[in-house]
mmCIF file of C-alpha atoms and ligand atoms in Angstrom:
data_model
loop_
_atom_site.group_PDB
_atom_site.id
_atom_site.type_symbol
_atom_site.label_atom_id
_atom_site.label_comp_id
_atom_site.label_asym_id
_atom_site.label_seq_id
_atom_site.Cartn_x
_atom_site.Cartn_y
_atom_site.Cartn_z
ATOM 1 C CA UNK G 1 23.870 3.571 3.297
ATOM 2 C CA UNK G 2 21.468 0.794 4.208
ATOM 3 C CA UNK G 3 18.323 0.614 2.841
ATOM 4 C CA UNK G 4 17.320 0.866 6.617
ATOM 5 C CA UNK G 5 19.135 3.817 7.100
ATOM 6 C CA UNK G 6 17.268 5.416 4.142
ATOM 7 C CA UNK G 7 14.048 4.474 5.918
ATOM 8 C CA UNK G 8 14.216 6.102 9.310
ATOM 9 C CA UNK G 9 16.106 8.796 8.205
ATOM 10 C CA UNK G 10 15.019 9.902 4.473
ATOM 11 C CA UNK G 11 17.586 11.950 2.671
ATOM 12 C CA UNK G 12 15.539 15.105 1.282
ATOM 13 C CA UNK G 13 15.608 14.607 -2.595
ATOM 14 C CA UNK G 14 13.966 15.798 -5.400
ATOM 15 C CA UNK G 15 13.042 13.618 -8.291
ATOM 16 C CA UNK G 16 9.775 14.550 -9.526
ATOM 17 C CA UNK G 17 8.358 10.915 -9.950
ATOM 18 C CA UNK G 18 7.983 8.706 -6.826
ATOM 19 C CA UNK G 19 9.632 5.770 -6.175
ATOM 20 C CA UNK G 20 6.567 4.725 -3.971
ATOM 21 C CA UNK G 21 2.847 5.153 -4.496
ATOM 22 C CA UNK G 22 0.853 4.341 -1.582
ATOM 23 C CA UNK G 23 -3.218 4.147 -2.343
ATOM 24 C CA UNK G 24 -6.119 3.845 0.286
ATOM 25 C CA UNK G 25 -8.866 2.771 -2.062
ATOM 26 C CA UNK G 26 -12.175 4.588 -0.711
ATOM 27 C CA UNK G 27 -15.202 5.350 -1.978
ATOM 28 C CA UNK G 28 -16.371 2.255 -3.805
ATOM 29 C CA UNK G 29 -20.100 1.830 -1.472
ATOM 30 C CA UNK G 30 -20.488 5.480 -2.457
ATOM 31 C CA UNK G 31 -19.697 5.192 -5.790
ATOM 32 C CA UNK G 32 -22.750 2.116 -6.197
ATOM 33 C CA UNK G 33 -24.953 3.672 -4.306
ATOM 34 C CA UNK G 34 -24.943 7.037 -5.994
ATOM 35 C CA UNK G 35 -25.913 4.857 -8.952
ATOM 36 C CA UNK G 36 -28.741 2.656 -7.394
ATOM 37 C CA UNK G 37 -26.528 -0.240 -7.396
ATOM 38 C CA UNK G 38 -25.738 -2.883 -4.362
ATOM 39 C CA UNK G 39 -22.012 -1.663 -3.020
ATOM 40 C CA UNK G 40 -20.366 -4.979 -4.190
ATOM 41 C CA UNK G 41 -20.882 -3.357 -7.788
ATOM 42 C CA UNK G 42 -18.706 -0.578 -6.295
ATOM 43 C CA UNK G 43 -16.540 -3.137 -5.439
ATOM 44 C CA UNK G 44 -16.298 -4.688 -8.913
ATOM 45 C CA UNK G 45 -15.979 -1.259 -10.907
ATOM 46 C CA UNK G 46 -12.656 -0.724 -8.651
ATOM 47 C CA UNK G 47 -11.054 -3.671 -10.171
ATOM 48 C CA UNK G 48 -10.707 -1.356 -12.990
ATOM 49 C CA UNK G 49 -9.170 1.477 -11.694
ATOM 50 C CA UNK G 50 -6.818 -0.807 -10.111
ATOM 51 C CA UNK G 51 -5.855 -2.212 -12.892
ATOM 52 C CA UNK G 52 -5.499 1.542 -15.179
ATOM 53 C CA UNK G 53 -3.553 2.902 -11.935
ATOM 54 C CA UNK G 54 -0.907 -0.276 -11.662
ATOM 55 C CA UNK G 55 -0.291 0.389 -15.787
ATOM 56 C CA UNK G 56 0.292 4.037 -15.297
ATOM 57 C CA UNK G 57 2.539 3.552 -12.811
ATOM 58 C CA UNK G 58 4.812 0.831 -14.635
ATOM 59 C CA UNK G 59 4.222 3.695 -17.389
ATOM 60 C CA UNK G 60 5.342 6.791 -14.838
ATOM 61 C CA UNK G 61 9.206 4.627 -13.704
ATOM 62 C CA UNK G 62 7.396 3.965 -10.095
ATOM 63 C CA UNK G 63 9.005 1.352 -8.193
ATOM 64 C CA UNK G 64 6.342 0.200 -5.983
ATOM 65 C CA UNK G 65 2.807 0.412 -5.333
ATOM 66 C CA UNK G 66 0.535 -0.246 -2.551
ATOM 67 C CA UNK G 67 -2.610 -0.415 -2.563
ATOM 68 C CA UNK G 68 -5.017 -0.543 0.745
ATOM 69 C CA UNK G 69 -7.556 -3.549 -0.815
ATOM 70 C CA UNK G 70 -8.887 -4.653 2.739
ATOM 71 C CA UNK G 71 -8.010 -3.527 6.183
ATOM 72 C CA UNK G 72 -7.785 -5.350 9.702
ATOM 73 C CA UNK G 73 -11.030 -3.448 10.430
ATOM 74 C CA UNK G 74 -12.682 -4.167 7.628
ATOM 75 C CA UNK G 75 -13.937 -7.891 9.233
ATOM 76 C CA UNK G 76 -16.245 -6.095 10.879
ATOM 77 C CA UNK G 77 -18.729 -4.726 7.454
ATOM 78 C CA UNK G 78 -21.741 -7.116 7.305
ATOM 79 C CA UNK G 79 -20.567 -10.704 6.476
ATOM 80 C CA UNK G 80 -22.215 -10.697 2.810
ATOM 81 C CA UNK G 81 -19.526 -7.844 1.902
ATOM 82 C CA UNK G 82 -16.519 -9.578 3.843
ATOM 83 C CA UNK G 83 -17.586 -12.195 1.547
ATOM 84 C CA UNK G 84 -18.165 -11.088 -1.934
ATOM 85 C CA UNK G 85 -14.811 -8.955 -1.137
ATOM 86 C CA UNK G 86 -12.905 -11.982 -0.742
ATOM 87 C CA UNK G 87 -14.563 -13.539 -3.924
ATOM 88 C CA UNK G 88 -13.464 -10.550 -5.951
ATOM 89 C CA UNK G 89 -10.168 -10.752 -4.717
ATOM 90 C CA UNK G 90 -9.573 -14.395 -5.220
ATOM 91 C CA UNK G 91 -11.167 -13.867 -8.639
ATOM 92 C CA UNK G 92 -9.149 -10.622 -9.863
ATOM 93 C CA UNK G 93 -5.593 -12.792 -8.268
ATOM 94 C CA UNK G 94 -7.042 -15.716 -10.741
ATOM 95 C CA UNK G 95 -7.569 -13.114 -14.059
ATOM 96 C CA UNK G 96 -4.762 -10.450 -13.638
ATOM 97 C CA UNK G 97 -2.100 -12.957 -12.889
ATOM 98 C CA UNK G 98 -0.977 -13.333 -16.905
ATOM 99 C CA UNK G 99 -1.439 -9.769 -17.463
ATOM 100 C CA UNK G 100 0.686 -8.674 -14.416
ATOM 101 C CA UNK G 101 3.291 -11.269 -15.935
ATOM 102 C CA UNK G 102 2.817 -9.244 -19.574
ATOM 103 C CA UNK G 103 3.625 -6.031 -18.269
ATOM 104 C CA UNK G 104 6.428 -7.498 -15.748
ATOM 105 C CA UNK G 105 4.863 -6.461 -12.488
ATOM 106 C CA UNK G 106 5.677 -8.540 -9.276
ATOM 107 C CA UNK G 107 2.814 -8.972 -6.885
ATOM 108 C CA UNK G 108 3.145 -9.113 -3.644
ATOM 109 C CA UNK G 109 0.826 -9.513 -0.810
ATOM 110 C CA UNK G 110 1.268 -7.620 2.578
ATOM 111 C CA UNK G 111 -0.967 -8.328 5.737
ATOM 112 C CA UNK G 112 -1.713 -11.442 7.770
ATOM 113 C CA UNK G 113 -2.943 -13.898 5.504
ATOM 114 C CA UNK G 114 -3.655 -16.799 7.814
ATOM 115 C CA UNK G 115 -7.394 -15.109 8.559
ATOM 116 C CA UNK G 116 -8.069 -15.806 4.726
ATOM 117 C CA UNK G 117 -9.530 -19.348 3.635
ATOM 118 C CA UNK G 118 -7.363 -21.894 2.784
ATOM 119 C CA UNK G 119 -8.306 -21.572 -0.666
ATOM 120 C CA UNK G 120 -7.204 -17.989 -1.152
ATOM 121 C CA UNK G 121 -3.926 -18.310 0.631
ATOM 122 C CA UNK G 122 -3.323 -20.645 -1.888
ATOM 123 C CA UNK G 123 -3.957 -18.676 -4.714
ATOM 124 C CA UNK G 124 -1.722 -15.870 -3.192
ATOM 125 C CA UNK G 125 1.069 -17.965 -3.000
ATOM 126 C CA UNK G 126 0.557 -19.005 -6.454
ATOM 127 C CA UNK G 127 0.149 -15.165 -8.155
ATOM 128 C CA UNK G 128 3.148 -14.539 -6.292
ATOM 129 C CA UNK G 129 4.783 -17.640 -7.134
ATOM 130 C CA UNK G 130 3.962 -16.614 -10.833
ATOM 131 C CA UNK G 131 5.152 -12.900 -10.724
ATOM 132 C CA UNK G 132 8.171 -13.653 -8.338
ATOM 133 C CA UNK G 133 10.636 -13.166 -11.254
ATOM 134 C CA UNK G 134 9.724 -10.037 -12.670
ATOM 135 C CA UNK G 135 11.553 -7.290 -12.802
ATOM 136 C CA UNK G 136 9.547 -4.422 -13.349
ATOM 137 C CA UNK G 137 6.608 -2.521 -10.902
ATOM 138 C CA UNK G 138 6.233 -4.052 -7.469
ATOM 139 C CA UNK G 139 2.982 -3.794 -6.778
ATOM 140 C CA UNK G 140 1.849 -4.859 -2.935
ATOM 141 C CA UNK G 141 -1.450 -5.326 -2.208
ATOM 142 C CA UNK G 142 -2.629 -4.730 1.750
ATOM 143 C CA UNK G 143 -5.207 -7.505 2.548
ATOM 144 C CA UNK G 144 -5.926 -8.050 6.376
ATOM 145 C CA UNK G 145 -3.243 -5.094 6.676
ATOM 146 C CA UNK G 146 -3.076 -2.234 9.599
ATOM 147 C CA UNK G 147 -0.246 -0.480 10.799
ATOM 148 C CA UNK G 148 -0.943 -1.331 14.123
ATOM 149 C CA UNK G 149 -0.578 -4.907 13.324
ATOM 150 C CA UNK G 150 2.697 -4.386 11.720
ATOM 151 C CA UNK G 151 4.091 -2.398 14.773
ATOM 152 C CA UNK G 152 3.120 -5.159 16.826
ATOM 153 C CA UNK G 153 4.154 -8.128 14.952
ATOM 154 C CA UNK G 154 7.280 -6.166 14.431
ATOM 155 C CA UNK G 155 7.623 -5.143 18.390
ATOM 156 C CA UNK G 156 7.002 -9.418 19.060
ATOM 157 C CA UNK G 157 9.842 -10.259 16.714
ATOM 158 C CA UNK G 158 12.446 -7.885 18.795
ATOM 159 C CA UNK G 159 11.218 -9.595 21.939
ATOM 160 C CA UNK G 160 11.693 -12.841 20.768
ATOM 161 C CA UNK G 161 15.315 -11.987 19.570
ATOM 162 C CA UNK G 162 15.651 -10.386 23.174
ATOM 163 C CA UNK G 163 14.432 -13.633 24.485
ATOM 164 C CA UNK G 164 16.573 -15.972 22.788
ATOM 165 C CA UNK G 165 19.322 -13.647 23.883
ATOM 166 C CA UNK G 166 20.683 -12.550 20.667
ATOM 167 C CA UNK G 167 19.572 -8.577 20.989
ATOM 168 C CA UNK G 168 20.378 -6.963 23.779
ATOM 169 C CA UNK G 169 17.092 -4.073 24.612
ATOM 170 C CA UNK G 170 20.049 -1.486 24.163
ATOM 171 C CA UNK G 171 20.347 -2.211 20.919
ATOM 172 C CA UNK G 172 16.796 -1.476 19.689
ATOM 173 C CA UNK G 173 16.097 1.494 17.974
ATOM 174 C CA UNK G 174 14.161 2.989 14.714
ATOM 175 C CA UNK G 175 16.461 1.173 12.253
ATOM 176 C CA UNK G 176 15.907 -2.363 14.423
ATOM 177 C CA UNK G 177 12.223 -1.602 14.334
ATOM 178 C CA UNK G 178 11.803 -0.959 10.502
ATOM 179 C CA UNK G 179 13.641 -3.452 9.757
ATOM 180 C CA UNK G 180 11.344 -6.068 11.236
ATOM 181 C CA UNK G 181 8.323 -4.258 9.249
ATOM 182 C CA UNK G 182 6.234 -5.806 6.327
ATOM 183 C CA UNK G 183 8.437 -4.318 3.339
ATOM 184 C CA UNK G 184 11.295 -3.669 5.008
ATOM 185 C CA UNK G 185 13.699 -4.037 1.757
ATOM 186 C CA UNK G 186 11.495 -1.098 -0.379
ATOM 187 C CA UNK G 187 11.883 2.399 0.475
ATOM 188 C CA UNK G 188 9.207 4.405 2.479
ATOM 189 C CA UNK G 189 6.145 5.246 0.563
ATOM 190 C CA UNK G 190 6.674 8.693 -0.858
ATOM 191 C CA UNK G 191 3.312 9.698 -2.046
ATOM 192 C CA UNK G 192 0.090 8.651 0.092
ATOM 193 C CA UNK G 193 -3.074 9.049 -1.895
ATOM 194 C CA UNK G 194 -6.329 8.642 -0.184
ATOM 195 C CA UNK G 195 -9.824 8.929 -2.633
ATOM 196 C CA UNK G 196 -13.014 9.173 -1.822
ATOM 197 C CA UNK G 197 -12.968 12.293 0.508
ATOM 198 C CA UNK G 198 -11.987 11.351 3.802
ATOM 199 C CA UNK G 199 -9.307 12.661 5.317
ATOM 200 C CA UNK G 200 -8.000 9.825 7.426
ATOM 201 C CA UNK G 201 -5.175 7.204 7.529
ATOM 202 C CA UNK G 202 -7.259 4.646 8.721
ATOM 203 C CA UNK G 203 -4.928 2.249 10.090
ATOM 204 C CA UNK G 204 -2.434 2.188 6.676
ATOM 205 C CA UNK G 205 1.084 2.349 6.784
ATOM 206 C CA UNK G 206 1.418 3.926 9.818
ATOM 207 C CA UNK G 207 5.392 3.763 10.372
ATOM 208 C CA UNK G 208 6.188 3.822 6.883
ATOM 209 C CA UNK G 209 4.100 6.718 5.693
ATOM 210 C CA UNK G 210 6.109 8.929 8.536
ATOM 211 C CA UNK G 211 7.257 11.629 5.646
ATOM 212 C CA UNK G 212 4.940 10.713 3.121
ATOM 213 C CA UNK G 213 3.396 13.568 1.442
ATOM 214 C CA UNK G 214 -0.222 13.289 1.918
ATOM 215 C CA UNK G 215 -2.830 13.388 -0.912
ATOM 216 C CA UNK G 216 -6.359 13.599 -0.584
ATOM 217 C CA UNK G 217 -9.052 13.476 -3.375
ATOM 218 C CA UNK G 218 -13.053 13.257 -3.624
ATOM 219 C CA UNK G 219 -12.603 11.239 -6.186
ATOM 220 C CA UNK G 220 -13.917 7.731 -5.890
ATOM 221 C CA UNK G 221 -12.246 5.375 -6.315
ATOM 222 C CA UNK G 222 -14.082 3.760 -9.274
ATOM 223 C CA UNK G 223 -13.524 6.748 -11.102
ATOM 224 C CA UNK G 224 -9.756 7.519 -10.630
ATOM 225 C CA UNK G 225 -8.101 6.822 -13.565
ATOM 226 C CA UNK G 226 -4.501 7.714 -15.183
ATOM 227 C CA UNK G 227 -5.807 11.523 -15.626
ATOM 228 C CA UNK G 228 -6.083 11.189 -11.264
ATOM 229 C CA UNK G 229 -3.254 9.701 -10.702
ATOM 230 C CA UNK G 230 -1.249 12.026 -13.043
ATOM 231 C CA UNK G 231 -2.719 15.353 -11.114
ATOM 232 C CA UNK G 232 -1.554 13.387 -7.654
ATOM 233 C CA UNK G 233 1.806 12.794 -8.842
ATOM 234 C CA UNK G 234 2.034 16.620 -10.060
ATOM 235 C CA UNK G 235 1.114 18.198 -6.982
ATOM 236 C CA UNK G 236 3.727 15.812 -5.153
ATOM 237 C CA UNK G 237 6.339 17.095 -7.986
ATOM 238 C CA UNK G 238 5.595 20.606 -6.471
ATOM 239 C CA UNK G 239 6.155 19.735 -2.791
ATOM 240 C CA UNK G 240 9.179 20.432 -1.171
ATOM 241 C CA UNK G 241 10.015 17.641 1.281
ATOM 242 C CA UNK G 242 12.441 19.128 4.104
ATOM 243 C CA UNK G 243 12.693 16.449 6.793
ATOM 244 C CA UNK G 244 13.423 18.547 9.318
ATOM 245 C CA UNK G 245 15.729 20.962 7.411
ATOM 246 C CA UNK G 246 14.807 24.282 6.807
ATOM 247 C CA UNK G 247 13.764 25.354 3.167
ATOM 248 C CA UNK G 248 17.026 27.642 3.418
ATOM 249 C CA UNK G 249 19.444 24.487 4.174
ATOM 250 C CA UNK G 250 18.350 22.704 0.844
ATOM 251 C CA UNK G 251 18.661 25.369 -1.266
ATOM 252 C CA UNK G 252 21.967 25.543 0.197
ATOM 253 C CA UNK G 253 22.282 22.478 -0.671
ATOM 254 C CA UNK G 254 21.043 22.185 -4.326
ATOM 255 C CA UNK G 255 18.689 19.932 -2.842
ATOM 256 C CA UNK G 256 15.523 22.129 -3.971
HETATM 257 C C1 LIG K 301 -13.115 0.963 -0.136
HETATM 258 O O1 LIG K 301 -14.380 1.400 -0.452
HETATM 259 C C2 LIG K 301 -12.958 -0.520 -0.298
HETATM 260 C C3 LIG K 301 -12.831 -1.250 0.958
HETATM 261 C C4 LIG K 301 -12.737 -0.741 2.153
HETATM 262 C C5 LIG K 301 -12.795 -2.696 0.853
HETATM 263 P P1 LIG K 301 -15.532 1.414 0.639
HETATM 264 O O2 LIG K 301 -16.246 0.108 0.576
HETATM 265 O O3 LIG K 301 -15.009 1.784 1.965
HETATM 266 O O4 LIG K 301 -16.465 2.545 0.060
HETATM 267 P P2 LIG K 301 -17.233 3.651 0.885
HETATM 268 O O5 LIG K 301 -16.237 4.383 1.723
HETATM 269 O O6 LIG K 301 -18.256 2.939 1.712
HETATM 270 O O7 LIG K 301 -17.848 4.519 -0.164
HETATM 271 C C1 LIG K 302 -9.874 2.092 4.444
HETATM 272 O O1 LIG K 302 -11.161 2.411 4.032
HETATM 273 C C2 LIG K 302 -9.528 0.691 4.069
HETATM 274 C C3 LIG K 302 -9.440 0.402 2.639
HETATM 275 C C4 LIG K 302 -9.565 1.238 1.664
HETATM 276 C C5 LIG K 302 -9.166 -0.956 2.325
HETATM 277 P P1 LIG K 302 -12.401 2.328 5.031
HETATM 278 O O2 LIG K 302 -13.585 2.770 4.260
HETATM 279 O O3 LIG K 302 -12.468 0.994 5.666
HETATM 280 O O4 LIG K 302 -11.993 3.392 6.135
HETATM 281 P P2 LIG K 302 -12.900 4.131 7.214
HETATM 282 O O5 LIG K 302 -13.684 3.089 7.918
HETATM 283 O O6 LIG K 302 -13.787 5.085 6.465
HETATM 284 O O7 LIG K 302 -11.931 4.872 8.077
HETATM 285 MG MG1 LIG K 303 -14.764 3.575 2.906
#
């Protein structure tokens, strides 16, 4: 079976730890301004909890995380936060680089990049030039990411292919599609965490997040730490994923 194949059509398993960890980082603004502080400070104290959440999952055996850092939408927040956001991010590439490459985590970067200064798509190459050979957590980081844009960049790629005559419009289905994603090679994210209380996708992985299991805590995100993430990844140990079976058919199975 293709790693494709395992995308669009998910095998129902158990295994209590998931392979992949999918964060939308919310709350941060709320979590400053509950304290009197500018929301950039919000910003800054998430760095943290980024960091604590990335070690527990090398910690936990999962083999990817994503985490939501800045979406397509987000351009569109007053230009002093666009900017100190971007600071923060070239900033936290610059200081977590050697510790990433300590604890063997790979970075990678998901999202079109070419919106970001020159500067900071330089830097990205470089963490990710650094980390490349690691062999432990792959942790992706969504910056100038939406599901929408994936779909689409994805739905251009088949056209061109169609175009240049080397894919027939027969010939495109859910597999074809996936695999022209961002991340096609790593398996669907099992476990979709959003913090800070909203219950929304807000543009994340839209396609890939089709049988996640959903997560949703008032935590913010400043504050979720390894205790958080531990109580998310127990209540997914206690879901039953079915994918269109019945409950019946996997016991059945042994699948349950
Ligand atoms: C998430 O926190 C971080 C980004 C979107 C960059 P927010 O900045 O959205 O925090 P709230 O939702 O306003 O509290
Ligand atoms: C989603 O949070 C994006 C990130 C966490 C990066 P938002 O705060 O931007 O989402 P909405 O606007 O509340 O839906
Ligand atoms: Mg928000």
């Amino acid at each position: 079976m293709t790693d494709q194949v395992q995308q669009t059509q998910p095998a129902p398993s158990g295994g209590s730890v998931p392979r992949h960890i999918a964060i939308v980082m919310d709350g941060n603004g709320r979590w400053a301004e509950a304290r009197g502080e500018p929301r950039h400070a919000g910003h800054r104290a998430g760095v943290g909890a980024v960091r604590s959440t990335v070690e527990e999952c090398a910690r936990l055996g999962v083999e990817v995380l994503t985490l939501f850092a800045f979406s397509s939408e987000n351009w569109r927040r007053p230009a002093v936060e666009v900017s100190m956001l971007m600071d923060l991010f070239f900033s936290a590439l610059q200081k977590e680089a050697r510790r990433m490459n300590d604890n063997n985590i790979r970075l990678r970067i998901i999202g079109d990049r070419n919106a970001f200064s020159a500067k900071l798509q330089k830097r990205i190459a470089q963490t990710e030039a650094i980390t490349a050979d690691n062999t432990g957590l792959i942790l992706q980081v969504a910056a100038n990411y939406g599901g929408r844009w994936d779909i689409t960049e994805a739905a251009r790629r088949l056209a061109q292919q169609v175009q240049q005559g080397v894919l027939a419009p027969a010939d495109i289905d859910a597999d074809r599609l996936a695999a022209e994603l961002s991340f096609a090679d790593l398996p669907d994210p099992d476990l979709f965490i959003r913090t800070g209380g909203e219950r929304r996708i807000s543009n994340f992985m839209l396609w890939q997040s089709a049988y996640a299991e959903l997560y949703f805590t008032d935590t913010l995100w400043p504050d979720f730490d390894q205790a958080a993430l531990q109580a998310a990844v127990g209540d997914f140990a206690g879901r039953q994923r079915r994918f269109g079976l019945t409950g019946a058919q996997l016991q059945a199975e042994g699948r349950t």
